[in-house]
Amino acid sequence: MAEASTEKGPSEKEAPLLGGHVRPYESEFERKTICTKKRTLIIAIILIMLVLYAVGLAIGLAIGLHARKSSASESERNSELTQIPIGAVVTDHEACSDVGRDILARGGTAVDAAIAALVCVGVRTPHSMGIGGGCFMVIYDKYNKKAVAIDGREVAPMAATADVFSNHSGYAWGGKMIGVPGELMAYKKAHQMYGRLPWKSLFEPAIKMAEEGHPLGNSTAMALAVVAKNLKNLEKYPYFCEMFCKDGRVLKEGETVKMLKLARLLKGVAEQGPDFMYKNDDVVLDLVAEINQAGGIFHYLDFKKYEPKDYPAEEFVIGDYNLYTLGAPSGGPILELILNVLEGYNITADEISTPEREAELFHKVIEAMKFASADRLYLGDPDFVTIDKLLQKLKSEDYAAYIRSRIHLNTTHDISYYTNHTGQASHSFGTSHVSVLSPYGDAVSVTSTINYYFGSLVVSNSTGIIWNNEMKDFTFKESKTSPMDGRKIGGPFTLCSIVKDGKENRWTPLPLWGMVQDGKG
C-alpha cells in the first residue's frame, strides 16, 4: 500500500493516497487526524481480514497515513499527530477513480463523486456491477455528524414463489435468476439527499466511454475467460456475445469494447432520472419482454413499484472508533459480532511483536469468523422475517464473551463445533466497491453487485443492460439433508432465505465507514 505524503515532490499520478487506482485531491482543506500508529495497524489488519471475508475482493479504504521521520522516543512517535490531505476516490478502475476525482475538483460532493464513479465502473468493469444490479450505500454527513444507509439491493419479482422455482435445476444463469434491480434508484435517492452538481453531469464521462469505446480491462478479460470456460456454448447468449465476443471467441484484454445501446439508455437516465428506466412504459415493457423471453418471471409493476430504502446507518463502537454500516439483511450485524469478540481480547501492539503472537492473532480472527458465519445463516430481510432476538444476541457482550470462551488458541475444530447446519457455499464473484472522501470530511462507501461474473449473462437487446442473477442466492426448497454427513441444509433458517416476492436475500458484503470518536476520519 502506497503512503500519502504532505511533502512536495512527486506529481499527482506518482503520489496516490492508496495503492491501486486512487487519486488524491489536494486543496486548502486539510485537517489533522490523531492516530496511534501501532493500534491503527492492528485494527487495520483485523478489518482487512474481515473485509476480505465479507467482500472477497480488494475494497477501497480512503485512509492514507504518512509516518513522519522523527528521532523522538518510541512513545512519542506512537502518539504524534499525522497530517494527511483529505480527498480520495477509490474504485476498481483507474479511469473511474479519475472521474470521481474530477467531480470533487469541480466542487461536487462525496455523493456526486461516488455516483459518477459508480456509473463509470459499470461501464469499465461490467463483469462486477452495473445498473442491472443493486447496492448498499453508507453516507457520512460531516456537518450534521450523522451517517445514513441506503439499501438499493435487488428484490424478488412479484411472481417469485417457492412453487415457481420448485423444479429449479441449480443452474445459475438465465432470465429466471434475475432480481428486480435497485442500483439507479439508490443513486437517485443519494443525490436527492446530498448531491450538488446536476444529475445529468454525473453521467457524461461514462456515456462518452460507452459511446466511443474503451480497451477491455484485465479483470474483465479474466472474467470473460472464466465464463467462456465454464459455459462452452456462448451462442445461447447472443446479446452478451454481441458486446463481448469477436470471431466466435470472447474479447481479450486491450481489445475495444463499445456499448452503444447502454450509452443511449444512460443518456435517457441522465436527462430524465431513473424514471426513464423504471416508469417509462415503452422502456419498461421492452425490458420485461426481453427478460421473460430469456425465461424470467417479471411484470411491468416490478419496475414501477421498486423503491430504495433509507434509514440511519448502524453505528457501533470498537475501541476509539465509531463504525457505520447497514443492518440486516447485510452482513453488518455479523461484522459487529466479530469485532465485539475480538475487542474482548484487548489487542495491543504486542500481538504482532513476533511471528508466533501474530499467528495467534490471526487464529483468533479466523475462529471468530467461523462462529459468526454460523449466525449469518439466520439473518434475513427484517421486512419478511422476525430477527429482533437474533440481532440483540449479535450485539450482546455476553454472547461475544461466550464465543471467546469457545475459541481455543492451540486448535481448530470440525464445522459441527460451530454449527449443526450447513449453509450453501457462496460463489459470488461479480461485486465491486467504491469509497469517496471529500475535502469537507463527508464520505461515501458503496458495495455494488450483479452477483456472479456478468450476473445472469442475460443482456438487454434494447438497452445493453447486463442483468444480475441475484435470485440464485435464495432458497427454493424446504430443508434437506447434506449427502456428505447427514446434517441439515437449511433447517430453521430456511425461512430467512426462502424466496418471496419483494424480498431481499441476506448478503454478506457491505460498505463500512469508520472514524475516531472525536469525529475525525
Coordinates of C-alpha atoms in Angstrom, one line a residue:
M1 CA 0.0 0.0 0.0
A2 CA 1.5 3.3 -1.0
E3 CA 1.6 6.1 1.5
A4 CA 0.4 9.6 1.1
S5 CA 2.9 12.4 1.8
T6 CA 2.4 16.0 2.7
E7 CA 5.8 16.9 1.3
K8 CA 6.1 18.4 -2.1
G9 CA 7.7 16.2 -4.7
P10 CA 6.1 13.6 -6.9
S11 CA 3.4 14.6 -9.4
E12 CA -0.3 13.7 -8.6
K13 CA -0.1 10.4 -10.5
E14 CA 3.0 9.4 -8.7
A15 CA 1.6 10.0 -5.2
P16 CA -1.6 8.1 -4.7
L17 CA -3.2 8.0 -1.2
L18 CA -3.5 4.3 -1.5
G19 CA -2.2 1.5 -3.7
G20 CA -4.4 0.8 -6.6
H21 CA -6.5 3.3 -8.5
V22 CA -6.6 6.3 -6.1
R23 CA -6.3 9.9 -6.9
P24 CA -5.6 12.5 -4.1
Y25 CA -7.4 15.7 -4.1
E26 CA -5.2 18.4 -2.5
S27 CA -6.7 21.7 -1.5
E28 CA -6.7 24.2 1.3
F29 CA -9.0 21.8 3.2
E30 CA -6.5 19.8 5.2
R31 CA -7.1 18.6 8.7
K32 CA -5.2 16.6 11.3
T33 CA -6.1 13.1 12.2
I34 CA -4.8 11.6 15.5
C35 CA -3.5 8.1 15.0
T36 CA -1.7 5.8 17.4
K37 CA 0.1 4.0 14.6
K38 CA 0.6 0.6 16.1
R39 CA -3.0 0.4 17.3
T40 CA -4.2 1.5 13.9
L41 CA -2.0 -1.1 12.3
I42 CA -3.6 -3.9 14.3
I43 CA -7.1 -2.6 13.7
A44 CA -6.3 -2.3 10.0
I45 CA -5.1 -5.9 9.9
I46 CA -8.3 -7.2 11.5
L47 CA -10.5 -5.1 9.3
I48 CA -8.7 -6.1 6.2
M49 CA -9.2 -9.8 7.0
L50 CA -12.9 -9.1 7.8
V51 CA -13.3 -7.1 4.6
L52 CA -11.8 -9.9 2.5
Y53 CA -14.1 -12.3 4.3
A54 CA -17.1 -10.2 3.6
V55 CA -16.5 -9.0 0.1
G56 CA -13.9 -11.3 -1.4
L57 CA -12.3 -8.5 -3.3
A58 CA -10.0 -5.6 -2.8
I59 CA -12.2 -3.0 -1.1
G60 CA -11.2 0.7 -1.1
L61 CA -10.5 2.4 2.2
A62 CA -9.7 6.1 1.9
I63 CA -7.1 6.3 4.6
G64 CA -3.6 7.4 3.9
L65 CA -1.0 7.7 6.6
H66 CA 2.4 9.3 6.3
A67 CA 4.6 8.4 9.2
R68 CA 6.9 11.4 9.6
K69 CA 10.6 10.8 10.2
S70 CA 11.4 11.5 13.8
S71 CA 14.2 10.9 16.2
A72 CA 11.7 11.0 19.1
S73 CA 11.3 8.2 21.6
E74 CA 9.1 5.2 20.8
S75 CA 6.2 6.5 22.9
E76 CA 6.4 10.0 21.3
R77 CA 6.4 8.5 17.8
N78 CA 3.3 6.4 18.7
S79 CA 1.3 9.4 19.8
E80 CA 2.4 12.0 17.3
L81 CA 0.0 13.9 15.0
T82 CA -0.2 12.7 11.5
Q83 CA -1.4 15.2 9.0
I84 CA -2.8 13.9 5.7
P85 CA -4.5 15.6 2.8
I86 CA -8.2 14.6 2.6
G87 CA -10.0 13.9 -0.6
A88 CA -9.8 10.5 -2.2
V89 CA -11.7 8.3 -4.6
V90 CA -11.1 4.5 -4.7
T91 CA -12.6 2.3 -7.4
D92 CA -11.8 -0.9 -9.3
H93 CA -10.6 1.1 -12.4
E94 CA -8.2 3.9 -12.7
A95 CA -10.3 5.8 -15.2
C96 CA -13.3 5.7 -12.8
S97 CA -11.1 7.0 -9.9
D98 CA -10.2 9.8 -12.2
V99 CA -13.8 10.5 -12.9
G100 CA -14.6 10.8 -9.2
R101 CA -11.6 12.9 -8.5
D102 CA -12.6 15.4 -11.3
I103 CA -16.1 15.6 -9.8
L104 CA -14.6 16.6 -6.4
A105 CA -12.3 19.1 -8.2
R106 CA -15.4 20.8 -9.7
G107 CA -16.9 21.3 -6.2
G108 CA -19.0 18.1 -6.2
T109 CA -20.0 16.4 -3.0
A110 CA -18.8 12.9 -2.0
V111 CA -22.1 11.6 -3.2
D112 CA -21.7 13.3 -6.6
A113 CA -18.3 11.8 -7.0
A114 CA -19.5 8.3 -5.9
I115 CA -22.4 8.3 -8.4
A116 CA -20.2 9.4 -11.3
A117 CA -17.5 6.8 -10.4
L118 CA -20.1 4.0 -10.0
V119 CA -21.7 4.7 -13.4
C120 CA -18.2 4.6 -14.8
V121 CA -17.3 1.3 -13.1
G122 CA -20.5 -0.2 -14.5
V123 CA -19.1 0.6 -18.0
R124 CA -15.4 -0.3 -17.4
T125 CA -15.8 -3.4 -15.2
P126 CA -19.2 -4.7 -16.3
H127 CA -18.5 -8.2 -15.0
S128 CA -18.7 -6.9 -11.4
M129 CA -21.5 -4.4 -11.2
G130 CA -23.8 -2.1 -13.2
I131 CA -27.3 -0.6 -13.3
G132 CA -28.7 -4.1 -13.8
G133 CA -27.8 -4.9 -10.2
G134 CA -28.1 -3.5 -6.7
C135 CA -26.0 -1.8 -4.0
F136 CA -25.7 -1.0 -0.3
M137 CA -24.5 2.6 0.5
V138 CA -23.3 4.4 3.6
I139 CA -23.1 8.2 3.6
Y140 CA -21.4 10.1 6.3
D141 CA -22.6 13.7 6.7
K142 CA -19.7 15.6 8.4
Y143 CA -21.7 18.8 9.1
N144 CA -24.5 17.1 10.9
K145 CA -22.3 14.3 12.2
K146 CA -24.6 11.5 11.2
A147 CA -24.5 8.6 8.8
V148 CA -27.3 7.4 6.5
A149 CA -27.7 4.0 5.0
I150 CA -29.3 3.5 1.6
D151 CA -30.5 0.0 0.5
G152 CA -30.8 -0.4 -3.2
R153 CA -30.4 -4.1 -3.4
E154 CA -32.3 -6.4 -5.8
V155 CA -35.6 -7.9 -4.7
A156 CA -37.5 -10.9 -5.8
P157 CA -40.1 -10.2 -8.6
M158 CA -43.8 -10.3 -7.8
A159 CA -44.3 -13.7 -9.3
A160 CA -41.5 -15.3 -7.3
T161 CA -42.6 -18.1 -5.0
A162 CA -41.1 -21.4 -3.9
D163 CA -43.5 -23.2 -6.2
V164 CA -42.3 -21.3 -9.2
F165 CA -38.8 -22.4 -8.5
S166 CA -39.7 -26.0 -7.3
N167 CA -38.2 -27.6 -10.3
H168 CA -35.1 -25.4 -10.4
S169 CA -32.1 -27.4 -11.5
G170 CA -29.5 -25.3 -9.8
Y171 CA -28.5 -23.5 -13.0
A172 CA -27.1 -20.1 -12.1
W173 CA -27.8 -18.1 -15.3
G174 CA -30.8 -17.1 -17.4
G175 CA -33.8 -14.9 -17.1
K176 CA -35.3 -16.7 -14.1
M177 CA -32.4 -15.8 -12.0
I178 CA -32.8 -12.0 -12.4
G179 CA -34.0 -10.0 -9.5
V180 CA -35.5 -6.5 -9.7
P181 CA -32.5 -4.1 -9.8
G182 CA -32.2 -1.2 -7.5
E183 CA -28.9 0.4 -8.4
L184 CA -30.1 3.5 -10.2
M185 CA -32.8 4.2 -7.7
A186 CA -30.2 4.2 -4.9
Y187 CA -28.1 6.7 -6.8
K188 CA -31.1 9.0 -7.2
K189 CA -32.1 8.8 -3.5
A190 CA -28.5 9.6 -2.5
H191 CA -28.4 12.5 -5.0
Q192 CA -31.7 13.9 -3.7
M193 CA -30.3 13.9 -0.2
Y194 CA -26.7 15.0 -0.7
G195 CA -26.0 15.9 -4.3
R196 CA -24.8 19.3 -5.5
L197 CA -23.8 19.1 -9.2
P198 CA -26.6 18.5 -11.8
W199 CA -27.6 14.8 -12.1
K200 CA -27.0 14.8 -15.8
S201 CA -23.4 15.9 -15.5
L202 CA -22.6 12.8 -13.4
F203 CA -23.3 10.5 -16.3
E204 CA -21.4 12.3 -19.0
P205 CA -18.0 10.6 -18.5
A206 CA -19.4 7.1 -18.6
I207 CA -21.6 7.9 -21.6
K208 CA -18.6 9.1 -23.5
M209 CA -16.7 5.9 -22.6
A210 CA -19.5 3.6 -23.7
E211 CA -20.1 5.5 -26.9
E212 CA -16.6 6.0 -28.1
G213 CA -15.3 2.6 -26.9
H214 CA -12.6 1.7 -24.4
P215 CA -10.0 -1.0 -24.1
L216 CA -11.1 -4.1 -22.3
G217 CA -9.5 -4.2 -18.9
N218 CA -7.5 -7.1 -17.4
S219 CA -10.1 -8.0 -14.7
T220 CA -13.0 -8.1 -17.3
A221 CA -10.9 -10.1 -19.7
M222 CA -10.2 -12.6 -17.0
A223 CA -13.9 -12.8 -16.1
L224 CA -14.8 -13.4 -19.7
A225 CA -12.3 -16.2 -19.9
V226 CA -13.8 -17.8 -16.8
V227 CA -17.3 -17.5 -18.2
A228 CA -16.2 -18.9 -21.6
K229 CA -14.5 -21.9 -20.0
N230 CA -17.5 -22.8 -17.8
L231 CA -20.3 -22.3 -20.3
K232 CA -18.7 -23.6 -23.5
N233 CA -21.7 -22.6 -25.6
L234 CA -22.0 -18.8 -25.6
E235 CA -24.3 -18.8 -28.6
K236 CA -27.2 -19.3 -26.1
Y237 CA -26.5 -15.7 -25.0
P238 CA -26.4 -13.7 -28.3
Y239 CA -26.7 -10.2 -26.9
F240 CA -24.0 -11.0 -24.4
C241 CA -21.8 -12.0 -27.3
E242 CA -22.8 -9.0 -29.4
M243 CA -21.0 -6.9 -26.8
F244 CA -18.2 -9.2 -25.6
C245 CA -17.4 -11.7 -28.4
K246 CA -15.4 -11.4 -31.7
D247 CA -14.9 -14.1 -34.4
G248 CA -16.5 -16.8 -32.2
R249 CA -14.5 -16.1 -29.1
V250 CA -14.6 -13.7 -26.1
L251 CA -12.7 -10.5 -26.3
K252 CA -9.2 -10.3 -25.0
E253 CA -7.5 -7.7 -22.8
G254 CA -6.9 -4.4 -24.7
E255 CA -9.5 -5.1 -27.4
T256 CA -12.0 -2.3 -27.9
V257 CA -15.5 -2.5 -26.3
K258 CA -18.3 -0.3 -27.4
M259 CA -21.6 -0.1 -25.6
L260 CA -23.8 2.0 -27.9
K261 CA -27.1 0.7 -26.6
L262 CA -26.1 1.2 -23.0
A263 CA -24.9 4.7 -23.9
R264 CA -28.4 5.5 -25.3
L265 CA -30.0 4.3 -22.1
L266 CA -27.7 6.3 -19.9
K267 CA -28.5 9.4 -21.9
G268 CA -32.2 8.9 -21.2
V269 CA -31.4 8.3 -17.5
A270 CA -29.2 11.4 -17.4
E271 CA -32.0 13.5 -18.9
Q272 CA -35.0 12.1 -17.0
G273 CA -33.6 10.3 -14.0
P274 CA -34.3 6.6 -13.1
D275 CA -37.9 7.1 -14.2
F276 CA -36.7 6.7 -17.7
M277 CA -35.9 3.1 -16.9
Y278 CA -38.4 2.3 -14.2
K279 CA -41.5 4.3 -15.1
N280 CA -41.4 4.9 -18.9
D281 CA -44.0 2.5 -20.3
D282 CA -42.2 1.9 -23.6
V283 CA -38.8 1.1 -22.0
V284 CA -40.3 -1.0 -19.1
L285 CA -42.4 -3.1 -21.4
D286 CA -39.4 -3.8 -23.6
L287 CA -37.3 -4.8 -20.7
V288 CA -39.9 -7.1 -19.2
A289 CA -40.5 -8.8 -22.6
E290 CA -36.8 -9.4 -23.0
I291 CA -36.3 -10.8 -19.5
N292 CA -39.3 -13.1 -19.8
Q293 CA -38.2 -14.2 -23.3
A294 CA -35.0 -15.4 -21.6
G295 CA -37.0 -17.4 -19.0
G296 CA -37.8 -14.6 -16.5
I297 CA -40.9 -14.1 -14.5
F298 CA -41.2 -10.2 -14.5
H299 CA -44.2 -8.0 -14.5
Y300 CA -44.0 -4.3 -15.5
L301 CA -45.1 -3.4 -11.9
D302 CA -41.8 -4.9 -10.7
F303 CA -40.0 -1.9 -12.1
K304 CA -42.7 0.6 -11.3
K305 CA -43.1 -0.3 -7.7
Y306 CA -39.5 -0.5 -6.8
E307 CA -38.3 1.9 -4.1
P308 CA -35.0 2.0 -2.3
K309 CA -34.9 2.2 1.5
D310 CA -33.0 4.8 3.6
Y311 CA -32.5 4.9 7.3
P312 CA -29.9 5.9 9.9
A313 CA -26.8 3.8 9.5
E314 CA -26.0 1.1 12.1
E315 CA -23.3 2.5 14.4
F316 CA -21.1 0.6 16.8
V317 CA -18.0 1.5 18.8
I318 CA -14.8 -0.6 18.8
G319 CA -12.1 0.9 20.9
D320 CA -11.7 4.5 19.9
Y321 CA -13.5 4.1 16.6
N322 CA -17.1 4.7 15.5
L323 CA -18.0 2.4 12.7
Y324 CA -21.0 2.9 10.4
T325 CA -22.6 0.3 8.2
L326 CA -26.0 -1.3 7.3
G327 CA -28.2 -3.6 9.3
A328 CA -29.8 -6.8 8.2
P329 CA -30.0 -8.3 5.6
S330 CA -26.5 -7.1 5.1
G331 CA -23.5 -8.6 6.9
G332 CA -23.3 -5.5 9.2
P333 CA -24.6 -7.4 12.4
I334 CA -22.1 -10.2 11.7
L335 CA -19.2 -7.8 11.4
E336 CA -20.2 -6.2 14.7
L337 CA -20.2 -9.6 16.4
I338 CA -16.8 -10.4 15.1
L339 CA -15.3 -7.1 16.2
N340 CA -17.0 -7.4 19.6
V341 CA -15.4 -10.9 20.1
L342 CA -12.0 -9.5 19.1
E343 CA -12.3 -6.4 21.3
G344 CA -12.6 -8.6 24.4
Y345 CA -9.0 -9.8 23.8
N346 CA -7.7 -6.3 24.5
I347 CA -5.4 -6.5 21.5
T348 CA -2.2 -4.4 21.7
A349 CA 0.9 -3.9 19.7
D350 CA 2.4 -6.9 21.3
E351 CA 0.1 -9.1 19.3
I352 CA 2.3 -8.6 16.2
S353 CA 5.6 -8.4 18.0
T354 CA 6.7 -11.9 17.0
P355 CA 5.6 -14.4 14.3
E356 CA 4.1 -16.6 17.0
R357 CA 2.0 -13.8 18.5
E358 CA 0.9 -12.7 15.1
A359 CA -0.2 -16.2 14.2
E360 CA -2.2 -16.3 17.4
L361 CA -3.9 -13.0 16.5
F362 CA -4.9 -14.4 13.1
H363 CA -6.2 -17.6 14.7
K364 CA -8.5 -15.5 16.9
V365 CA -9.8 -13.6 14.0
I366 CA -10.4 -16.7 11.9
E367 CA -12.2 -18.6 14.7
A368 CA -14.4 -15.5 15.5
M369 CA -15.3 -15.5 11.8
K370 CA -16.3 -19.2 11.9
F371 CA -18.7 -18.7 14.8
A372 CA -20.1 -15.6 13.2
S373 CA -20.6 -17.4 9.9
A374 CA -22.9 -19.8 11.6
D375 CA -25.1 -17.0 12.9
R376 CA -25.1 -15.4 9.5
L377 CA -27.3 -18.3 8.3
Y378 CA -30.2 -16.9 10.4
L379 CA -30.1 -13.4 9.0
G380 CA -32.8 -12.4 6.6
D381 CA -34.9 -9.5 5.3
P382 CA -36.4 -7.9 8.5
D383 CA -39.4 -6.9 6.5
F384 CA -40.2 -10.6 6.0
V385 CA -38.8 -12.5 8.9
T386 CA -38.6 -11.7 12.6
I387 CA -35.0 -11.5 13.7
D388 CA -35.1 -9.0 16.6
K389 CA -33.9 -11.5 19.2
L390 CA -31.1 -12.6 16.9
L391 CA -29.9 -9.0 16.4
Q392 CA -30.0 -8.4 20.1
K393 CA -27.9 -11.5 20.6
L394 CA -25.3 -10.5 18.0
K395 CA -24.8 -7.1 19.8
S396 CA -24.6 -8.8 23.2
E397 CA -21.3 -8.6 25.1
D398 CA -22.3 -11.8 26.9
Y399 CA -22.6 -13.6 23.6
A400 CA -19.2 -12.3 22.4
A401 CA -17.7 -13.5 25.7
Y402 CA -19.3 -16.9 25.2
I403 CA -17.8 -17.2 21.8
R404 CA -14.3 -16.2 23.2
S405 CA -14.7 -19.0 25.8
R406 CA -15.1 -21.5 23.0
I407 CA -12.1 -20.3 21.0
H408 CA -9.1 -22.5 21.8
L409 CA -5.7 -20.9 20.9
N410 CA -4.0 -24.2 20.2
T411 CA -6.5 -25.9 18.0
T412 CA -9.3 -25.5 15.5
H413 CA -12.4 -27.7 15.0
D414 CA -14.7 -29.5 12.6
I415 CA -17.6 -27.5 11.3
S416 CA -20.0 -29.2 13.6
Y417 CA -18.3 -27.4 16.5
Y418 CA -19.5 -24.1 15.2
T419 CA -22.9 -25.1 13.9
N420 CA -25.1 -28.1 13.3
H421 CA -26.3 -26.7 10.0
T422 CA -24.7 -26.5 6.6
G423 CA -25.2 -23.4 4.5
Q424 CA -24.9 -23.4 0.8
A425 CA -21.5 -22.1 -0.4
S426 CA -21.4 -18.7 -1.9
H427 CA -20.0 -18.3 -5.4
S428 CA -20.5 -14.6 -5.8
F429 CA -17.8 -13.0 -7.9
G430 CA -19.5 -10.0 -9.5
T431 CA -19.1 -7.4 -6.8
S432 CA -17.3 -4.1 -6.6
H433 CA -16.7 -1.3 -4.1
V434 CA -16.3 2.5 -4.3
S435 CA -15.1 4.7 -1.5
V436 CA -15.1 8.5 -1.6
L437 CA -13.8 11.0 1.0
S438 CA -14.4 14.7 0.2
P439 CA -12.2 17.6 1.2
Y440 CA -15.0 18.7 3.6
G441 CA -14.9 15.4 5.6
D442 CA -18.1 13.9 4.1
A443 CA -17.7 10.3 3.0
V444 CA -19.5 7.6 0.9
S445 CA -18.9 3.8 1.0
V446 CA -20.8 1.7 -1.6
T447 CA -20.8 -2.0 -2.3
S448 CA -22.4 -2.9 -5.6
T449 CA -23.1 -6.2 -7.3
I450 CA -24.7 -8.2 -10.1
N451 CA -23.8 -11.4 -8.1
Y452 CA -21.8 -13.7 -10.5
Y453 CA -19.4 -12.5 -13.2
F454 CA -21.7 -10.8 -15.7
G455 CA -24.7 -11.7 -13.5
S456 CA -27.3 -13.8 -15.3
L457 CA -25.4 -13.4 -18.7
V458 CA -28.7 -12.0 -20.0
V459 CA -28.1 -8.7 -21.7
S460 CA -30.9 -6.4 -22.8
N461 CA -31.1 -6.2 -26.6
S462 CA -32.8 -2.8 -26.4
T463 CA -30.6 -1.1 -23.7
G464 CA -27.4 -3.1 -23.2
I465 CA -28.1 -3.6 -19.5
I466 CA -26.4 -6.7 -18.0
W467 CA -28.9 -8.2 -15.6
N468 CA -28.0 -9.7 -12.2
N469 CA -28.6 -13.3 -11.1
E470 CA -29.4 -12.4 -7.5
M471 CA -32.3 -14.9 -7.4
K472 CA -29.7 -17.7 -7.4
D473 CA -28.9 -16.9 -3.7
F474 CA -32.4 -17.5 -2.4
T475 CA -33.6 -20.8 -1.0
F476 CA -36.2 -22.5 -3.2
K477 CA -36.9 -25.7 -1.3
E478 CA -37.5 -26.7 2.3
S479 CA -34.8 -28.2 4.5
K480 CA -32.9 -31.2 3.2
T481 CA -30.1 -33.4 4.3
S482 CA -26.4 -33.0 3.3
P483 CA -25.2 -36.0 1.4
M484 CA -21.8 -35.5 3.0
D485 CA -22.6 -36.1 6.6
G486 CA -26.4 -36.2 7.1
R487 CA -26.6 -32.8 8.7
K488 CA -29.4 -30.4 7.7
I489 CA -29.1 -28.0 4.9
G490 CA -31.5 -25.2 5.6
G491 CA -33.2 -26.1 8.9
P492 CA -34.7 -23.3 11.0
F493 CA -33.0 -20.6 8.9
T494 CA -34.7 -21.8 5.6
L495 CA -37.4 -19.2 6.2
C496 CA -34.8 -16.5 6.3
S497 CA -33.7 -17.1 2.8
I498 CA -36.8 -18.7 1.2
V499 CA -37.9 -16.9 -1.9
K500 CA -40.8 -14.5 -1.7
D501 CA -41.9 -11.6 -3.9
G502 CA -40.4 -8.2 -2.9
K503 CA -37.9 -9.9 -0.5
E504 CA -34.2 -9.2 -0.3
N505 CA -31.9 -12.1 0.4
R506 CA -29.1 -11.8 3.0
W507 CA -25.9 -10.6 1.7
T508 CA -22.5 -10.7 3.4
P509 CA -20.6 -7.9 1.6
L510 CA -21.2 -4.5 3.0
P511 CA -19.9 -0.9 2.9
L512 CA -18.2 0.3 6.1
W513 CA -17.0 3.7 7.3
G514 CA -15.1 4.4 10.4
M515 CA -13.5 7.3 12.3
V516 CA -12.1 8.1 15.7
Q517 CA -14.7 9.2 18.2
D518 CA -13.9 12.9 18.1
G519 CA -15.3 12.8 14.5
K520 CA -12.1 12.9 12.7
G521 CA -11.7 10.3 9.9

